[in-house]
Amino acid sequence: MATLNIEPNLARPDDFYEVLINTHLGLSTEQSQLLNAKLILLLANHIGDVGVLREAMRRARDGLAPDM
C-alpha cells in the first residue's frame, strides 16, 4: 500500500504555482471551480490508491470543519 508523501516533492514549486495561477486566468469563479474539480479528478486517477486519496482528503480538511 502506498503512503501519502507530504514532504516537499516539487523540483520547482514556484514554476508549478505560476502555471496553476495562469491556468485560472480569465475564468469566472464557476469556471475556476470546475477547473479545480477536473484537476482533482485527473490527479486522483493518476494516484489511483484510494487509501492515499483518503489520507490526502483528511489532511486537506483538517481544521476546516468538525470531523466527519
Short mmCIF file of N, CA and C in Angstrom, two decimals:
data_model
loop_
_atom_site.label_atom_id
_atom_site.label_comp_id
_atom_site.label_asym_id
_atom_site.label_seq_id
_atom_site.Cartn_x
_atom_site.Cartn_y
_atom_site.Cartn_z
N MET A 1 0.84 -1.18 0.00
CA MET A 1 0.00 0.00 0.00
C MET A 1 0.89 1.25 0.00
N ALA A 2 0.58 2.17 -0.87
CA ALA A 2 1.33 3.43 -0.96
C ALA A 2 0.95 4.34 0.21
N THR A 3 1.83 5.27 0.52
CA THR A 3 1.55 6.26 1.55
C THR A 3 1.60 7.65 0.96
N LEU A 4 0.89 8.55 1.58
CA LEU A 4 0.85 9.93 1.13
C LEU A 4 2.17 10.60 1.44
N ASN A 5 2.81 11.15 0.41
CA ASN A 5 4.05 11.87 0.59
C ASN A 5 3.71 13.32 0.90
N ILE A 6 4.04 13.77 2.12
CA ILE A 6 3.77 15.16 2.50
C ILE A 6 5.06 15.98 2.58
N GLU A 7 6.15 15.40 2.18
CA GLU A 7 7.42 16.12 2.13
C GLU A 7 7.49 16.92 0.82
N PRO A 8 8.21 18.05 0.83
CA PRO A 8 8.35 18.81 -0.43
C PRO A 8 8.85 17.89 -1.54
N ASN A 9 8.17 17.92 -2.69
CA ASN A 9 8.49 16.97 -3.76
C ASN A 9 8.49 17.61 -5.14
N LEU A 10 8.33 18.92 -5.19
CA LEU A 10 8.37 19.62 -6.48
C LEU A 10 9.75 20.23 -6.67
N ALA A 11 10.38 19.91 -7.79
CA ALA A 11 11.71 20.44 -8.05
C ALA A 11 11.67 21.97 -8.17
N ARG A 12 10.59 22.49 -8.74
CA ARG A 12 10.46 23.93 -8.94
C ARG A 12 9.06 24.38 -8.55
N PRO A 13 8.78 24.47 -7.23
CA PRO A 13 7.42 24.79 -6.78
C PRO A 13 6.91 26.14 -7.28
N ASP A 14 7.78 27.12 -7.42
CA ASP A 14 7.33 28.43 -7.92
C ASP A 14 6.82 28.32 -9.35
N ASP A 15 7.49 27.50 -10.16
CA ASP A 15 7.04 27.30 -11.54
C ASP A 15 5.66 26.63 -11.57
N PHE A 16 5.47 25.64 -10.69
CA PHE A 16 4.17 24.97 -10.61
C PHE A 16 3.09 25.97 -10.22
N TYR A 17 3.36 26.79 -9.19
CA TYR A 17 2.37 27.75 -8.73
C TYR A 17 2.02 28.74 -9.84
N GLU A 18 3.01 29.18 -10.59
CA GLU A 18 2.76 30.12 -11.69
C GLU A 18 1.86 29.48 -12.75
N VAL A 19 2.14 28.24 -13.12
CA VAL A 19 1.32 27.55 -14.11
C VAL A 19 -0.10 27.37 -13.59
N LEU A 20 -0.24 27.01 -12.31
CA LEU A 20 -1.57 26.83 -11.72
C LEU A 20 -2.37 28.13 -11.75
N ILE A 21 -1.75 29.21 -11.34
CA ILE A 21 -2.44 30.51 -11.34
C ILE A 21 -2.78 30.92 -12.77
N ASN A 22 -1.85 30.76 -13.69
CA ASN A 22 -2.10 31.14 -15.09
C ASN A 22 -3.22 30.30 -15.72
N THR A 23 -3.37 29.06 -15.27
CA THR A 23 -4.43 28.20 -15.79
C THR A 23 -5.81 28.77 -15.46
N HIS A 24 -5.89 29.52 -14.38
CA HIS A 24 -7.17 30.10 -13.94
C HIS A 24 -7.44 31.49 -14.52
N LEU A 25 -6.45 32.10 -15.14
CA LEU A 25 -6.63 33.46 -15.64
C LEU A 25 -7.77 33.54 -16.65
N GLY A 26 -8.61 34.56 -16.48
CA GLY A 26 -9.70 34.80 -17.41
C GLY A 26 -10.93 33.96 -17.19
N LEU A 27 -10.91 33.10 -16.18
CA LEU A 27 -12.06 32.24 -15.90
C LEU A 27 -12.97 32.89 -14.87
N SER A 28 -14.25 32.63 -14.98
CA SER A 28 -15.19 33.06 -13.95
C SER A 28 -14.96 32.20 -12.71
N THR A 29 -15.57 32.58 -11.60
CA THR A 29 -15.47 31.78 -10.37
C THR A 29 -15.97 30.36 -10.62
N GLU A 30 -17.10 30.24 -11.31
CA GLU A 30 -17.65 28.91 -11.59
C GLU A 30 -16.73 28.09 -12.47
N GLN A 31 -16.15 28.72 -13.50
CA GLN A 31 -15.23 28.00 -14.38
C GLN A 31 -13.98 27.59 -13.62
N SER A 32 -13.50 28.46 -12.74
CA SER A 32 -12.32 28.15 -11.93
C SER A 32 -12.60 26.96 -11.00
N GLN A 33 -13.79 26.94 -10.40
CA GLN A 33 -14.16 25.82 -9.54
C GLN A 33 -14.27 24.52 -10.34
N LEU A 34 -14.81 24.60 -11.54
CA LEU A 34 -14.90 23.43 -12.40
C LEU A 34 -13.51 22.94 -12.80
N LEU A 35 -12.63 23.87 -13.14
CA LEU A 35 -11.25 23.51 -13.46
C LEU A 35 -10.61 22.77 -12.28
N ASN A 36 -10.79 23.31 -11.06
CA ASN A 36 -10.22 22.66 -9.87
C ASN A 36 -10.78 21.25 -9.70
N ALA A 37 -12.08 21.09 -9.88
CA ALA A 37 -12.70 19.76 -9.74
C ALA A 37 -12.14 18.79 -10.78
N LYS A 38 -12.01 19.25 -12.01
CA LYS A 38 -11.48 18.38 -13.08
C LYS A 38 -10.03 18.02 -12.80
N LEU A 39 -9.25 18.99 -12.31
CA LEU A 39 -7.84 18.74 -11.99
C LEU A 39 -7.73 17.72 -10.86
N ILE A 40 -8.57 17.86 -9.83
CA ILE A 40 -8.56 16.91 -8.72
C ILE A 40 -8.86 15.50 -9.21
N LEU A 41 -9.87 15.37 -10.07
CA LEU A 41 -10.22 14.03 -10.58
C LEU A 41 -9.11 13.44 -11.45
N LEU A 42 -8.48 14.27 -12.26
CA LEU A 42 -7.37 13.78 -13.08
C LEU A 42 -6.20 13.31 -12.21
N LEU A 43 -5.85 14.10 -11.20
CA LEU A 43 -4.74 13.73 -10.33
C LEU A 43 -5.10 12.52 -9.45
N ALA A 44 -6.36 12.44 -9.01
CA ALA A 44 -6.80 11.28 -8.23
C ALA A 44 -6.68 10.01 -9.07
N ASN A 45 -7.07 10.09 -10.33
CA ASN A 45 -6.94 8.94 -11.22
C ASN A 45 -5.47 8.56 -11.39
N HIS A 46 -4.60 9.55 -11.48
CA HIS A 46 -3.17 9.29 -11.63
C HIS A 46 -2.63 8.59 -10.38
N ILE A 47 -3.04 9.05 -9.20
CA ILE A 47 -2.59 8.44 -7.94
C ILE A 47 -3.13 7.02 -7.83
N GLY A 48 -4.44 6.87 -8.04
CA GLY A 48 -5.05 5.55 -8.15
C GLY A 48 -5.19 4.74 -6.88
N ASP A 49 -4.72 5.23 -5.76
CA ASP A 49 -4.80 4.48 -4.50
C ASP A 49 -5.78 5.18 -3.57
N VAL A 50 -6.92 4.51 -3.30
CA VAL A 50 -7.97 5.14 -2.50
C VAL A 50 -7.49 5.47 -1.09
N GLY A 51 -6.62 4.68 -0.54
CA GLY A 51 -6.08 4.95 0.80
C GLY A 51 -5.28 6.25 0.83
N VAL A 52 -4.46 6.44 -0.17
CA VAL A 52 -3.67 7.68 -0.27
C VAL A 52 -4.60 8.87 -0.48
N LEU A 53 -5.59 8.71 -1.32
CA LEU A 53 -6.54 9.79 -1.57
C LEU A 53 -7.35 10.12 -0.32
N ARG A 54 -7.74 9.10 0.43
CA ARG A 54 -8.48 9.32 1.69
C ARG A 54 -7.63 10.13 2.66
N GLU A 55 -6.36 9.76 2.79
CA GLU A 55 -5.45 10.47 3.70
C GLU A 55 -5.26 11.91 3.24
N ALA A 56 -5.12 12.14 1.94
CA ALA A 56 -4.98 13.50 1.41
C ALA A 56 -6.22 14.34 1.72
N MET A 57 -7.39 13.75 1.54
CA MET A 57 -8.64 14.48 1.82
C MET A 57 -8.77 14.79 3.31
N ARG A 58 -8.39 13.83 4.16
CA ARG A 58 -8.44 14.05 5.60
C ARG A 58 -7.53 15.20 6.00
N ARG A 59 -6.30 15.18 5.48
CA ARG A 59 -5.34 16.23 5.81
C ARG A 59 -5.80 17.59 5.27
N ALA A 60 -6.36 17.60 4.08
CA ALA A 60 -6.82 18.86 3.49
C ALA A 60 -7.98 19.45 4.29
N ARG A 61 -8.79 18.61 4.89
CA ARG A 61 -9.96 19.07 5.64
C ARG A 61 -9.62 19.47 7.08
N ASP A 62 -8.49 18.99 7.61
CA ASP A 62 -8.10 19.29 8.99
C ASP A 62 -8.23 20.77 9.30
N GLY A 63 -8.92 21.08 10.37
CA GLY A 63 -9.05 22.45 10.83
C GLY A 63 -10.11 23.27 10.11
N LEU A 64 -10.76 22.72 9.10
CA LEU A 64 -11.75 23.47 8.34
C LEU A 64 -13.17 23.30 8.87
N ALA A 65 -13.48 22.11 9.39
CA ALA A 65 -14.83 21.83 9.85
C ALA A 65 -14.75 20.69 10.86
N PRO A 66 -15.82 20.51 11.63
CA PRO A 66 -15.82 19.38 12.58
C PRO A 66 -15.55 18.07 11.84
N ASP A 67 -14.90 17.15 12.55
CA ASP A 67 -14.63 15.82 11.98
C ASP A 67 -15.93 15.14 11.58
N MET A 68 -15.82 14.39 10.47
CA MET A 68 -16.99 13.65 9.98
C MET A 68 -16.95 12.25 10.55
#
